[in-house]
Structure formats: structure tokens, C-alpha cells
Amino acid sequence: VAQSDFGVWTSVEGSTKLNKKLELSLEGEYRTQDMSAMTERVSGAVNLSFKDKNFLPFLKADVGYTYMYMQYMGETEIKYRTDDEDNYELDDEGNMIPKHMNVDAAYWTARHRATASLTGSYKLGRFKFSLRERYQYTYRMAAECARERWYYDPFHTITGGPEYFLDTDPESEDYSYMTDEKKAKSDHKLRTRLQVSYDIKKCPFEPFAEIEVYNLLDENLAYDKVRYTIGTEYKIDKKNKLKVFYRYQDYADIDEVSGHVLGLGYSFEF
């Protein structure tokens, strides 16, 4: 069954020019998930960009690091019975027979992310087109979460039918309350973003639209997800801007939750 979620992303970014070619920026971000009922992540990022207006002025290069403290939502997984040859056991109607059901609680863990990007831009009248290629490496730290294991009984003593139950005896080998270890893992991704914006004459609003495709470098460029975004920037003055956008994320993996995002960002120069 397809899943859909809604979250709100808010951010504050400050930037300063170190010289005519280098710019340093710092950003803090807060995201929600589960229909915006719970925190998804709190993060802080630092980015260094390089642009030479006299040599290839249409190109910009940057590198960055982000620290993220992430909350993963609880999840439920059913394990099925297998025989000695790891084939699933079937009932009289040909359905797989459950063994137990793992119910994991929500948990927090840290992520470290490094990026390197190259962006090319081109102006056509009041339109500005840009294409960004970004390499992204992410390392997720190991974590633990509380787990309940519900065992399956096809002929429950009370109901007489199939039921899941908890083993609440601490001395039992099948005691239902345990801790599950989430192993550390990493991934390498290529992010390709195409963006177009329009500079409205004598207007502080600058609307934009973009599409960004994620591919897994450690899985032969397998498609991971795509982001569709529309929004606008609002220029408060020469050093302060607001950005509002709507985004839809569509994951290739059916186990991942696609969904809608409302974003609000504030940026300033110092």
C-alpha cells in the first residue's frame, strides 16, 4: 500500500564573503514528519563555495559538511516460518505462516554528511537556468531501540483462532521485551538538480521551480528518489531574504515514505 506523509522544514542560513572568490555559509535546520506530529531531524551545516567572475563565471564549486540528529519512526515487521531449506511454510490456503512480529519503537541517531558540488548557470532574459551536480556521502551512526516481539499462535487458547501474543515472563527464552541494535551504515549518492527562476522586474518576489534526482553510486547509479519543488524567494533588503516552497518527494523503494513538504527559510549576509 502506498504511503504518504507531510512535514515542515524550516531553516536559517547566514553567509559572508571571505574574499572576492570565497564565501562561507552556516545553516541550521529543523524538520518534522508523521503529518508534522514529530521531529524528523535537527541539523547544522557549514559550506564553503568558490566562484571566479573572471574565469568561468558561470560555474560555482562548493564543499560542505552537515551534522544531523535524526529521529526514525517506529516500524512493524512480520517474520514468517521457514523449513530447513529456508523455504516459506504455507498453510492449507497457500498463505505464508507468521512466526512472530517485531514492533520497534522510534529512536534517535546521528548522521554525518559531506558534499561536493559543481553548479553551472545561464541567464536568458529574466530567466535563470542552473544545473547542479552534487556528490553526497552520508554515514549513519549505530543506535539501539526498544523492541517488542509478538509471537504468532494459529490456535490461541482463548479465542481459538490465530492471534499474536506477548511473552511477559522475564525468565523465558522467548521474553518479548528486548533491545534491537541498528548497525552503522553509509551510502554514496549523486544528486542532479535542474532549476529555473524568474526575476520579476521591480518586484521583491523571485519564483522558481526545480527537479532533483538522487542516484545510488554504490548500486550502479540505481534510482533512489526524485524531488519536485516550486516556490519563491522574497527579498527583504540587500542582505536579507525569505524563501517559501512546496516540495513532493517520491521514493523508488516502496518501504520508504514519499510525501509532501512545506518549507520556510530565512537567509542573511553578515
PDB file of C-alpha atoms in Angstrom:
ATOM      1  CA  VAL A   1       0.000   0.000   0.000  1.00  0.00           C
ATOM      2  CA  ALA A   2       1.395   3.387  -0.992  1.00  0.00           C
ATOM      3  CA  GLN A   3       2.271   5.645   1.926  1.00  0.00           C
ATOM      4  CA  SER A   4       2.277   9.423   2.061  1.00  0.00           C
ATOM      5  CA  ASP A   5       3.490  11.851   4.703  1.00  0.00           C
ATOM      6  CA  PHE A   6       3.612  15.589   5.366  1.00  0.00           C
ATOM      7  CA  GLY A   7       6.373  17.559   7.035  1.00  0.00           C
ATOM      8  CA  VAL A   8       7.513  21.132   7.620  1.00  0.00           C
ATOM      9  CA  TRP A   9      11.130  22.164   7.002  1.00  0.00           C
ATOM     10  CA  THR A  10      12.438  25.419   8.496  1.00  0.00           C
ATOM     11  CA  SER A  11      15.940  26.832   8.198  1.00  0.00           C
ATOM     12  CA  VAL A  12      18.129  29.833   8.985  1.00  0.00           C
ATOM     13  CA  GLU A  13      21.289  30.498   6.976  1.00  0.00           C
ATOM     14  CA  GLY A  14      23.975  33.138   7.364  1.00  0.00           C
ATOM     15  CA  SER A  15      26.722  33.775   4.813  1.00  0.00           C
ATOM     16  CA  THR A  16      29.754  36.035   4.468  1.00  0.00           C
ATOM     17  CA  LYS A  17      32.320  36.668   1.746  1.00  0.00           C
ATOM     18  CA  LEU A  18      35.858  35.777   2.802  1.00  0.00           C
ATOM     19  CA  ASN A  19      37.252  37.448  -0.319  1.00  0.00           C
ATOM     20  CA  LYS A  20      36.178  38.088  -3.919  1.00  0.00           C
ATOM     21  CA  LYS A  21      36.074  34.354  -4.715  1.00  0.00           C
ATOM     22  CA  LEU A  22      35.243  32.524  -1.479  1.00  0.00           C
ATOM     23  CA  GLU A  23      32.021  32.550   0.523  1.00  0.00           C
ATOM     24  CA  LEU A  24      31.342  30.827   3.846  1.00  0.00           C
ATOM     25  CA  SER A  25      27.839  29.904   4.999  1.00  0.00           C
ATOM     26  CA  LEU A  26      26.358  28.377   8.160  1.00  0.00           C
ATOM     27  CA  GLU A  27      22.876  26.844   8.331  1.00  0.00           C
ATOM     28  CA  GLY A  28      20.587  25.416  10.987  1.00  0.00           C
ATOM     29  CA  GLU A  29      17.542  23.353  10.019  1.00  0.00           C
ATOM     30  CA  TYR A  30      14.571  21.718  11.730  1.00  0.00           C
ATOM     31  CA  ARG A  31      12.296  19.144  10.018  1.00  0.00           C
ATOM     32  CA  THR A  32       9.114  17.363  11.063  1.00  0.00           C
ATOM     33  CA  GLN A  33       7.487  14.106   9.902  1.00  0.00           C
ATOM     34  CA  ASP A  34       4.469  11.844  10.580  1.00  0.00           C
ATOM     35  CA  MET A  35       1.991  14.500   9.363  1.00  0.00           C
ATOM     36  CA  SER A  36       4.218  17.041  11.159  1.00  0.00           C
ATOM     37  CA  ALA A  37       3.424  15.440  14.534  1.00  0.00           C
ATOM     38  CA  MET A  38       7.020  14.517  15.421  1.00  0.00           C
ATOM     39  CA  THR A  39      10.563  15.728  14.806  1.00  0.00           C
ATOM     40  CA  GLU A  40      12.451  14.196  11.891  1.00  0.00           C
ATOM     41  CA  ARG A  41      15.796  15.917  12.272  1.00  0.00           C
ATOM     42  CA  VAL A  42      17.745  18.823  13.708  1.00  0.00           C
ATOM     43  CA  SER A  43      20.879  19.721  11.780  1.00  0.00           C
ATOM     44  CA  GLY A  44      23.732  22.175  11.443  1.00  0.00           C
ATOM     45  CA  ALA A  45      25.792  22.706   8.291  1.00  0.00           C
ATOM     46  CA  VAL A  46      28.865  24.587   7.125  1.00  0.00           C
ATOM     47  CA  ASN A  47      29.578  25.247   3.445  1.00  0.00           C
ATOM     48  CA  LEU A  48      32.436  26.857   1.505  1.00  0.00           C
ATOM     49  CA  SER A  49      31.850  27.987  -2.095  1.00  0.00           C
ATOM     50  CA  PHE A  50      34.224  29.244  -4.789  1.00  0.00           C
ATOM     51  CA  LYS A  51      33.387  31.397  -7.823  1.00  0.00           C
ATOM     52  CA  ASP A  52      35.771  33.346 -10.072  1.00  0.00           C
ATOM     53  CA  LYS A  53      33.949  36.067 -12.013  1.00  0.00           C
ATOM     54  CA  ASN A  54      36.902  36.427 -14.391  1.00  0.00           C
ATOM     55  CA  PHE A  55      37.400  32.709 -15.119  1.00  0.00           C
ATOM     56  CA  LEU A  56      34.377  30.563 -15.981  1.00  0.00           C
ATOM     57  CA  PRO A  57      31.970  32.998 -14.276  1.00  0.00           C
ATOM     58  CA  PHE A  58      29.001  30.694 -14.963  1.00  0.00           C
ATOM     59  CA  LEU A  59      30.430  27.973 -12.678  1.00  0.00           C
ATOM     60  CA  LYS A  60      30.409  27.679  -8.895  1.00  0.00           C
ATOM     61  CA  ALA A  61      32.068  24.953  -6.816  1.00  0.00           C
ATOM     62  CA  ASP A  62      31.384  24.187  -3.176  1.00  0.00           C
ATOM     63  CA  VAL A  63      32.084  21.689  -0.416  1.00  0.00           C
ATOM     64  CA  GLY A  64      30.110  21.197   2.780  1.00  0.00           C
ATOM     65  CA  TYR A  65      29.593  19.230   5.979  1.00  0.00           C
ATOM     66  CA  THR A  66      26.300  18.595   7.833  1.00  0.00           C
ATOM     67  CA  TYR A  67      25.702  17.094  11.260  1.00  0.00           C
ATOM     68  CA  MET A  68      22.193  15.660  11.661  1.00  0.00           C
ATOM     69  CA  TYR A  69      20.421  14.297  14.716  1.00  0.00           C
ATOM     70  CA  MET A  70      17.673  12.108  13.265  1.00  0.00           C
ATOM     71  CA  GLN A  71      14.554  10.504  14.686  1.00  0.00           C
ATOM     72  CA  TYR A  72      13.388   7.315  12.979  1.00  0.00           C
ATOM     73  CA  MET A  73       9.735   6.411  13.307  1.00  0.00           C
ATOM     74  CA  GLY A  74       8.697   3.119  14.885  1.00  0.00           C
ATOM     75  CA  GLU A  75       8.059   0.257  12.497  1.00  0.00           C
ATOM     76  CA  THR A  76       6.489  -3.192  12.440  1.00  0.00           C
ATOM     77  CA  GLU A  77       7.883  -6.217  10.587  1.00  0.00           C
ATOM     78  CA  ILE A  78       6.394  -9.714  10.359  1.00  0.00           C
ATOM     79  CA  LYS A  79       8.758 -12.702  10.152  1.00  0.00           C
ATOM     80  CA  TYR A  80       7.470 -15.897   8.547  1.00  0.00           C
ATOM     81  CA  ARG A  81       8.175 -19.559   9.259  1.00  0.00           C
ATOM     82  CA  THR A  82      10.644 -21.384   7.037  1.00  0.00           C
ATOM     83  CA  ASP A  83      11.719 -25.005   6.688  1.00  0.00           C
ATOM     84  CA  ASP A  84      15.265 -26.434   6.870  1.00  0.00           C
ATOM     85  CA  GLU A  85      15.917 -25.257   3.311  1.00  0.00           C
ATOM     86  CA  ASP A  86      14.732 -21.698   4.025  1.00  0.00           C
ATOM     87  CA  ASN A  87      11.532 -22.134   2.031  1.00  0.00           C
ATOM     88  CA  TYR A  88       8.457 -20.429   3.438  1.00  0.00           C
ATOM     89  CA  GLU A  89       5.956 -22.740   5.130  1.00  0.00           C
ATOM     90  CA  LEU A  90       2.404 -22.417   3.787  1.00  0.00           C
ATOM     91  CA  ASP A  91      -0.989 -23.111   5.322  1.00  0.00           C
ATOM     92  CA  ASP A  92      -3.800 -25.061   3.639  1.00  0.00           C
ATOM     93  CA  GLU A  93      -4.805 -21.982   1.645  1.00  0.00           C
ATOM     94  CA  GLY A  94      -1.271 -21.341   0.367  1.00  0.00           C
ATOM     95  CA  ASN A  95      -0.553 -18.368   2.642  1.00  0.00           C
ATOM     96  CA  MET A  96       2.758 -17.882   4.424  1.00  0.00           C
ATOM     97  CA  ILE A  97       2.584 -18.699   8.131  1.00  0.00           C
ATOM     98  CA  PRO A  98       3.790 -15.925  10.505  1.00  0.00           C
ATOM     99  CA  LYS A  99       6.445 -16.766  13.092  1.00  0.00           C
ATOM    100  CA  HIS A 100       6.462 -13.522  15.045  1.00  0.00           C
ATOM    101  CA  MET A 101       6.019  -9.773  14.638  1.00  0.00           C
ATOM    102  CA  ASN A 102       8.713  -7.264  15.660  1.00  0.00           C
ATOM    103  CA  VAL A 103       7.425  -3.882  16.806  1.00  0.00           C
ATOM    104  CA  ASP A 104      10.261  -1.351  17.073  1.00  0.00           C
ATOM    105  CA  ALA A 105       9.890   1.943  18.941  1.00  0.00           C
ATOM    106  CA  ALA A 106      11.037   5.265  17.492  1.00  0.00           C
ATOM    107  CA  TYR A 107      14.721   6.052  18.119  1.00  0.00           C
ATOM    108  CA  TRP A 108      17.336   8.760  17.579  1.00  0.00           C
ATOM    109  CA  THR A 109      20.755   8.540  15.950  1.00  0.00           C
ATOM    110  CA  ALA A 110      23.365  10.875  14.443  1.00  0.00           C
ATOM    111  CA  ARG A 111      24.367  11.234  10.808  1.00  0.00           C
ATOM    112  CA  HIS A 112      27.455  12.848   9.299  1.00  0.00           C
ATOM    113  CA  ARG A 113      27.260  14.104   5.712  1.00  0.00           C
ATOM    114  CA  ALA A 114      29.870  15.503   3.325  1.00  0.00           C
ATOM    115  CA  THR A 115      29.083  17.043  -0.064  1.00  0.00           C
ATOM    116  CA  ALA A 116      30.925  18.409  -3.087  1.00  0.00           C
ATOM    117  CA  SER A 117      29.061  20.258  -5.840  1.00  0.00           C
ATOM    118  CA  LEU A 118      29.533  21.963  -9.177  1.00  0.00           C
ATOM    119  CA  THR A 119      26.808  24.329 -10.405  1.00  0.00           C
ATOM    120  CA  GLY A 120      26.518  25.871 -13.856  1.00  0.00           C
ATOM    121  CA  SER A 121      24.097  28.742 -14.517  1.00  0.00           C
ATOM    122  CA  TYR A 122      22.841  30.617 -17.566  1.00  0.00           C
ATOM    123  CA  LYS A 123      20.646  33.708 -17.866  1.00  0.00           C
ATOM    124  CA  LEU A 124      18.148  34.150 -20.689  1.00  0.00           C
ATOM    125  CA  GLY A 125      16.327  37.439 -20.398  1.00  0.00           C
ATOM    126  CA  ARG A 126      14.840  37.452 -16.897  1.00  0.00           C
ATOM    127  CA  PHE A 127      15.020  33.675 -16.644  1.00  0.00           C
ATOM    128  CA  LYS A 128      17.930  31.973 -14.914  1.00  0.00           C
ATOM    129  CA  PHE A 129      18.654  28.282 -15.509  1.00  0.00           C
ATOM    130  CA  SER A 130      21.038  26.262 -13.362  1.00  0.00           C
ATOM    131  CA  LEU A 131      22.232  22.669 -13.277  1.00  0.00           C
ATOM    132  CA  ARG A 132      23.896  21.304 -10.151  1.00  0.00           C
ATOM    133  CA  GLU A 133      25.722  18.004  -9.790  1.00  0.00           C
ATOM    134  CA  ARG A 134      26.367  17.051  -6.181  1.00  0.00           C
ATOM    135  CA  TYR A 135      28.264  14.117  -4.680  1.00  0.00           C
ATOM    136  CA  GLN A 136      26.939  13.186  -1.240  1.00  0.00           C
ATOM    137  CA  TYR A 137      28.420  10.819   1.345  1.00  0.00           C
ATOM    138  CA  THR A 138      26.407  10.010   4.471  1.00  0.00           C
ATOM    139  CA  TYR A 139      27.417   7.948   7.490  1.00  0.00           C
ATOM    140  CA  ARG A 140      24.737   6.848   9.956  1.00  0.00           C
ATOM    141  CA  MET A 141      25.942   6.048  13.457  1.00  0.00           C
ATOM    142  CA  ALA A 142      24.922   2.816  15.188  1.00  0.00           C
ATOM    143  CA  ALA A 143      21.937   3.012  17.539  1.00  0.00           C
ATOM    144  CA  GLU A 144      19.630   0.937  19.731  1.00  0.00           C
ATOM    145  CA  CYS A 145      15.866   0.855  20.007  1.00  0.00           C
ATOM    146  CA  ALA A 146      13.293  -0.862  22.220  1.00  0.00           C
ATOM    147  CA  ARG A 147      11.582  -3.850  20.568  1.00  0.00           C
ATOM    148  CA  GLU A 148       8.504  -5.889  21.391  1.00  0.00           C
ATOM    149  CA  ARG A 149       8.283  -9.357  19.835  1.00  0.00           C
ATOM    150  CA  TRP A 150       4.723 -10.600  19.385  1.00  0.00           C
ATOM    151  CA  TYR A 151       4.570 -14.360  18.804  1.00  0.00           C
ATOM    152  CA  TYR A 152       2.043 -15.928  16.454  1.00  0.00           C
ATOM    153  CA  ASP A 153      -0.276 -18.666  17.633  1.00  0.00           C
ATOM    154  CA  PRO A 154      -2.563 -20.145  14.944  1.00  0.00           C
ATOM    155  CA  PHE A 155      -4.798 -21.716  17.615  1.00  0.00           C
ATOM    156  CA  HIS A 156      -4.920 -19.306  20.528  1.00  0.00           C
ATOM    157  CA  THR A 157      -6.190 -20.868  23.786  1.00  0.00           C
ATOM    158  CA  ILE A 158      -8.679 -18.057  24.420  1.00  0.00           C
ATOM    159  CA  THR A 159     -10.010 -17.133  21.005  1.00  0.00           C
ATOM    160  CA  GLY A 160      -9.425 -20.486  19.304  1.00  0.00           C
ATOM    161  CA  GLY A 161      -8.139 -18.665  16.244  1.00  0.00           C
ATOM    162  CA  PRO A 162      -4.893 -17.066  15.101  1.00  0.00           C
ATOM    163  CA  GLU A 163      -3.562 -14.396  17.468  1.00  0.00           C
ATOM    164  CA  TYR A 164      -0.340 -12.553  18.299  1.00  0.00           C
ATOM    165  CA  PHE A 165       0.711 -12.562  21.941  1.00  0.00           C
ATOM    166  CA  LEU A 166       3.497 -11.253  24.197  1.00  0.00           C
ATOM    167  CA  ASP A 167       5.669 -13.480  26.375  1.00  0.00           C
ATOM    168  CA  THR A 168       5.926 -11.397  29.566  1.00  0.00           C
ATOM    169  CA  ASP A 169       7.975 -13.880  31.609  1.00  0.00           C
ATOM    170  CA  PRO A 170      11.463 -12.374  32.134  1.00  0.00           C
ATOM    171  CA  GLU A 171      12.881 -15.871  32.735  1.00  0.00           C
ATOM    172  CA  SER A 172      11.636 -17.176  29.379  1.00  0.00           C
ATOM    173  CA  GLU A 173      13.974 -17.612  26.407  1.00  0.00           C
ATOM    174  CA  ASP A 174      11.219 -16.023  24.322  1.00  0.00           C
ATOM    175  CA  TYR A 175      10.785 -12.974  26.543  1.00  0.00           C
ATOM    176  CA  SER A 176       9.087 -10.371  24.323  1.00  0.00           C
ATOM    177  CA  TYR A 177      10.844  -7.212  25.556  1.00  0.00           C
ATOM    178  CA  MET A 178      14.304  -6.657  24.100  1.00  0.00           C
ATOM    179  CA  THR A 179      16.679  -4.181  22.514  1.00  0.00           C
ATOM    180  CA  ASP A 180      17.467  -4.178  18.809  1.00  0.00           C
ATOM    181  CA  GLU A 181      20.811  -2.876  17.543  1.00  0.00           C
ATOM    182  CA  LYS A 182      20.735  -0.745  14.410  1.00  0.00           C
ATOM    183  CA  LYS A 183      24.084  -1.152  12.684  1.00  0.00           C
ATOM    184  CA  ALA A 184      26.095   1.769  11.374  1.00  0.00           C
ATOM    185  CA  LYS A 185      25.899   2.191   7.615  1.00  0.00           C
ATOM    186  CA  SER A 186      26.905   4.594   4.865  1.00  0.00           C
ATOM    187  CA  ASP A 187      25.905   5.493   1.320  1.00  0.00           C
ATOM    188  CA  HIS A 188      27.203   7.433  -1.653  1.00  0.00           C
ATOM    189  CA  LYS A 189      24.753   9.365  -3.827  1.00  0.00           C
ATOM    190  CA  LEU A 190      24.770  11.569  -6.914  1.00  0.00           C
ATOM    191  CA  ARG A 191      22.205  14.386  -6.834  1.00  0.00           C
ATOM    192  CA  THR A 192      21.303  16.121 -10.102  1.00  0.00           C
ATOM    193  CA  ARG A 193      19.220  19.293  -9.784  1.00  0.00           C
ATOM    194  CA  LEU A 194      17.772  21.394 -12.616  1.00  0.00           C
ATOM    195  CA  GLN A 195      16.326  24.751 -11.545  1.00  0.00           C
ATOM    196  CA  VAL A 196      14.713  27.701 -13.307  1.00  0.00           C
ATOM    197  CA  SER A 197      13.876  31.036 -11.673  1.00  0.00           C
ATOM    198  CA  TYR A 198      12.347  34.271 -12.932  1.00  0.00           C
ATOM    199  CA  ASP A 199      13.408  37.777 -11.896  1.00  0.00           C
ATOM    200  CA  ILE A 200      10.228  39.867 -11.902  1.00  0.00           C
ATOM    201  CA  LYS A 201      11.019  43.473 -12.778  1.00  0.00           C
ATOM    202  CA  LYS A 202      10.771  45.854  -9.797  1.00  0.00           C
ATOM    203  CA  CYS A 203       9.340  43.088  -7.599  1.00  0.00           C
ATOM    204  CA  PRO A 204      10.849  41.523  -4.438  1.00  0.00           C
ATOM    205  CA  PHE A 205       9.490  38.064  -5.357  1.00  0.00           C
ATOM    206  CA  GLU A 206      11.531  35.659  -7.476  1.00  0.00           C
ATOM    207  CA  PRO A 207       9.584  32.442  -8.212  1.00  0.00           C
ATOM    208  CA  PHE A 208      11.421  29.224  -9.009  1.00  0.00           C
ATOM    209  CA  ALA A 209      10.826  25.578  -9.893  1.00  0.00           C
ATOM    210  CA  GLU A 210      13.222  22.655  -9.709  1.00  0.00           C
ATOM    211  CA  ILE A 211      13.550  18.916 -10.057  1.00  0.00           C
ATOM    212  CA  GLU A 212      16.274  16.893  -8.319  1.00  0.00           C
ATOM    213  CA  VAL A 213      17.063  13.233  -8.950  1.00  0.00           C
ATOM    214  CA  TYR A 214      19.016  11.048  -6.491  1.00  0.00           C
ATOM    215  CA  ASN A 215      21.038   8.063  -7.728  1.00  0.00           C
ATOM    216  CA  LEU A 216      22.929   5.496  -5.631  1.00  0.00           C
ATOM    217  CA  LEU A 217      26.610   5.446  -6.606  1.00  0.00           C
ATOM    218  CA  ASP A 218      27.267   2.263  -4.627  1.00  0.00           C
ATOM    219  CA  GLU A 219      24.460   0.488  -6.524  1.00  0.00           C
ATOM    220  CA  ASN A 220      25.461   1.290 -10.128  1.00  0.00           C
ATOM    221  CA  LEU A 221      23.559   4.599 -10.201  1.00  0.00           C
ATOM    222  CA  ALA A 222      20.263   2.947  -9.237  1.00  0.00           C
ATOM    223  CA  TYR A 223      17.411   5.459  -8.959  1.00  0.00           C
ATOM    224  CA  ASP A 224      16.707   6.408  -5.326  1.00  0.00           C
ATOM    225  CA  LYS A 225      14.209   9.269  -5.312  1.00  0.00           C
ATOM    226  CA  VAL A 226      13.138  12.482  -7.028  1.00  0.00           C
ATOM    227  CA  ARG A 227      12.136  15.853  -5.575  1.00  0.00           C
ATOM    228  CA  TYR A 228       9.739  18.278  -7.296  1.00  0.00           C
ATOM    229  CA  THR A 229       9.785  21.812  -5.881  1.00  0.00           C
ATOM    230  CA  ILE A 230       8.040  25.113  -6.570  1.00  0.00           C
ATOM    231  CA  GLY A 231       8.440  28.249  -4.509  1.00  0.00           C
ATOM    232  CA  THR A 232       9.567  31.824  -4.331  1.00  0.00           C
ATOM    233  CA  GLU A 233      12.242  33.941  -2.732  1.00  0.00           C
ATOM    234  CA  TYR A 234      11.299  37.287  -1.204  1.00  0.00           C
ATOM    235  CA  LYS A 235      13.991  39.940  -0.969  1.00  0.00           C
ATOM    236  CA  ILE A 236      13.538  41.920   2.238  1.00  0.00           C
ATOM    237  CA  ASP A 237      16.560  44.108   1.551  1.00  0.00           C
ATOM    238  CA  LYS A 238      20.081  43.750   0.144  1.00  0.00           C
ATOM    239  CA  LYS A 239      21.189  41.371   2.904  1.00  0.00           C
ATOM    240  CA  ASN A 240      18.024  39.540   3.969  1.00  0.00           C
ATOM    241  CA  LYS A 241      15.770  37.051   2.129  1.00  0.00           C
ATOM    242  CA  LEU A 242      12.874  34.723   2.818  1.00  0.00           C
ATOM    243  CA  LYS A 243      12.131  31.538   0.879  1.00  0.00           C
ATOM    244  CA  VAL A 244       8.839  29.629   0.819  1.00  0.00           C
ATOM    245  CA  PHE A 245       8.366  26.400  -1.109  1.00  0.00           C
ATOM    246  CA  TYR A 246       6.270  23.289  -1.614  1.00  0.00           C
ATOM    247  CA  ARG A 247       8.062  20.005  -2.320  1.00  0.00           C
ATOM    248  CA  TYR A 248       6.984  16.488  -3.185  1.00  0.00           C
ATOM    249  CA  GLN A 249       9.411  13.607  -2.614  1.00  0.00           C
ATOM    250  CA  ASP A 250       8.861  10.347  -4.494  1.00  0.00           C
ATOM    251  CA  TYR A 251      10.948   7.358  -3.347  1.00  0.00           C
ATOM    252  CA  ALA A 252      11.726   4.349  -5.547  1.00  0.00           C
ATOM    253  CA  ASP A 253      11.733   1.998  -2.526  1.00  0.00           C
ATOM    254  CA  ILE A 254       8.137   1.146  -1.568  1.00  0.00           C
ATOM    255  CA  ASP A 255       9.271   0.749   2.055  1.00  0.00           C
ATOM    256  CA  GLU A 256      10.226   4.439   2.150  1.00  0.00           C
ATOM    257  CA  VAL A 257       7.507   7.023   2.795  1.00  0.00           C
ATOM    258  CA  SER A 258       7.004   9.524  -0.029  1.00  0.00           C
ATOM    259  CA  GLY A 259       5.208  12.737   0.766  1.00  0.00           C
ATOM    260  CA  HIS A 260       4.708  16.470   0.860  1.00  0.00           C
ATOM    261  CA  VAL A 261       6.857  19.199   2.389  1.00  0.00           C
ATOM    262  CA  LEU A 262       6.142  22.836   3.216  1.00  0.00           C
ATOM    263  CA  GLY A 263       9.358  24.795   3.588  1.00  0.00           C
ATOM    264  CA  LEU A 264      10.263  28.175   5.058  1.00  0.00           C
ATOM    265  CA  GLY A 265      13.792  29.568   5.094  1.00  0.00           C
ATOM    266  CA  TYR A 266      15.445  32.812   6.159  1.00  0.00           C
ATOM    267  CA  SER A 267      18.891  33.828   4.920  1.00  0.00           C
ATOM    268  CA  PHE A 268      21.085  36.813   5.684  1.00  0.00           C
ATOM    269  CA  GLU A 269      24.554  38.151   4.904  1.00  0.00           C
ATOM    270  CA  PHE A 270      26.953  39.234   7.599  1.00  0.00           C
TER     271      PHE A 270
END
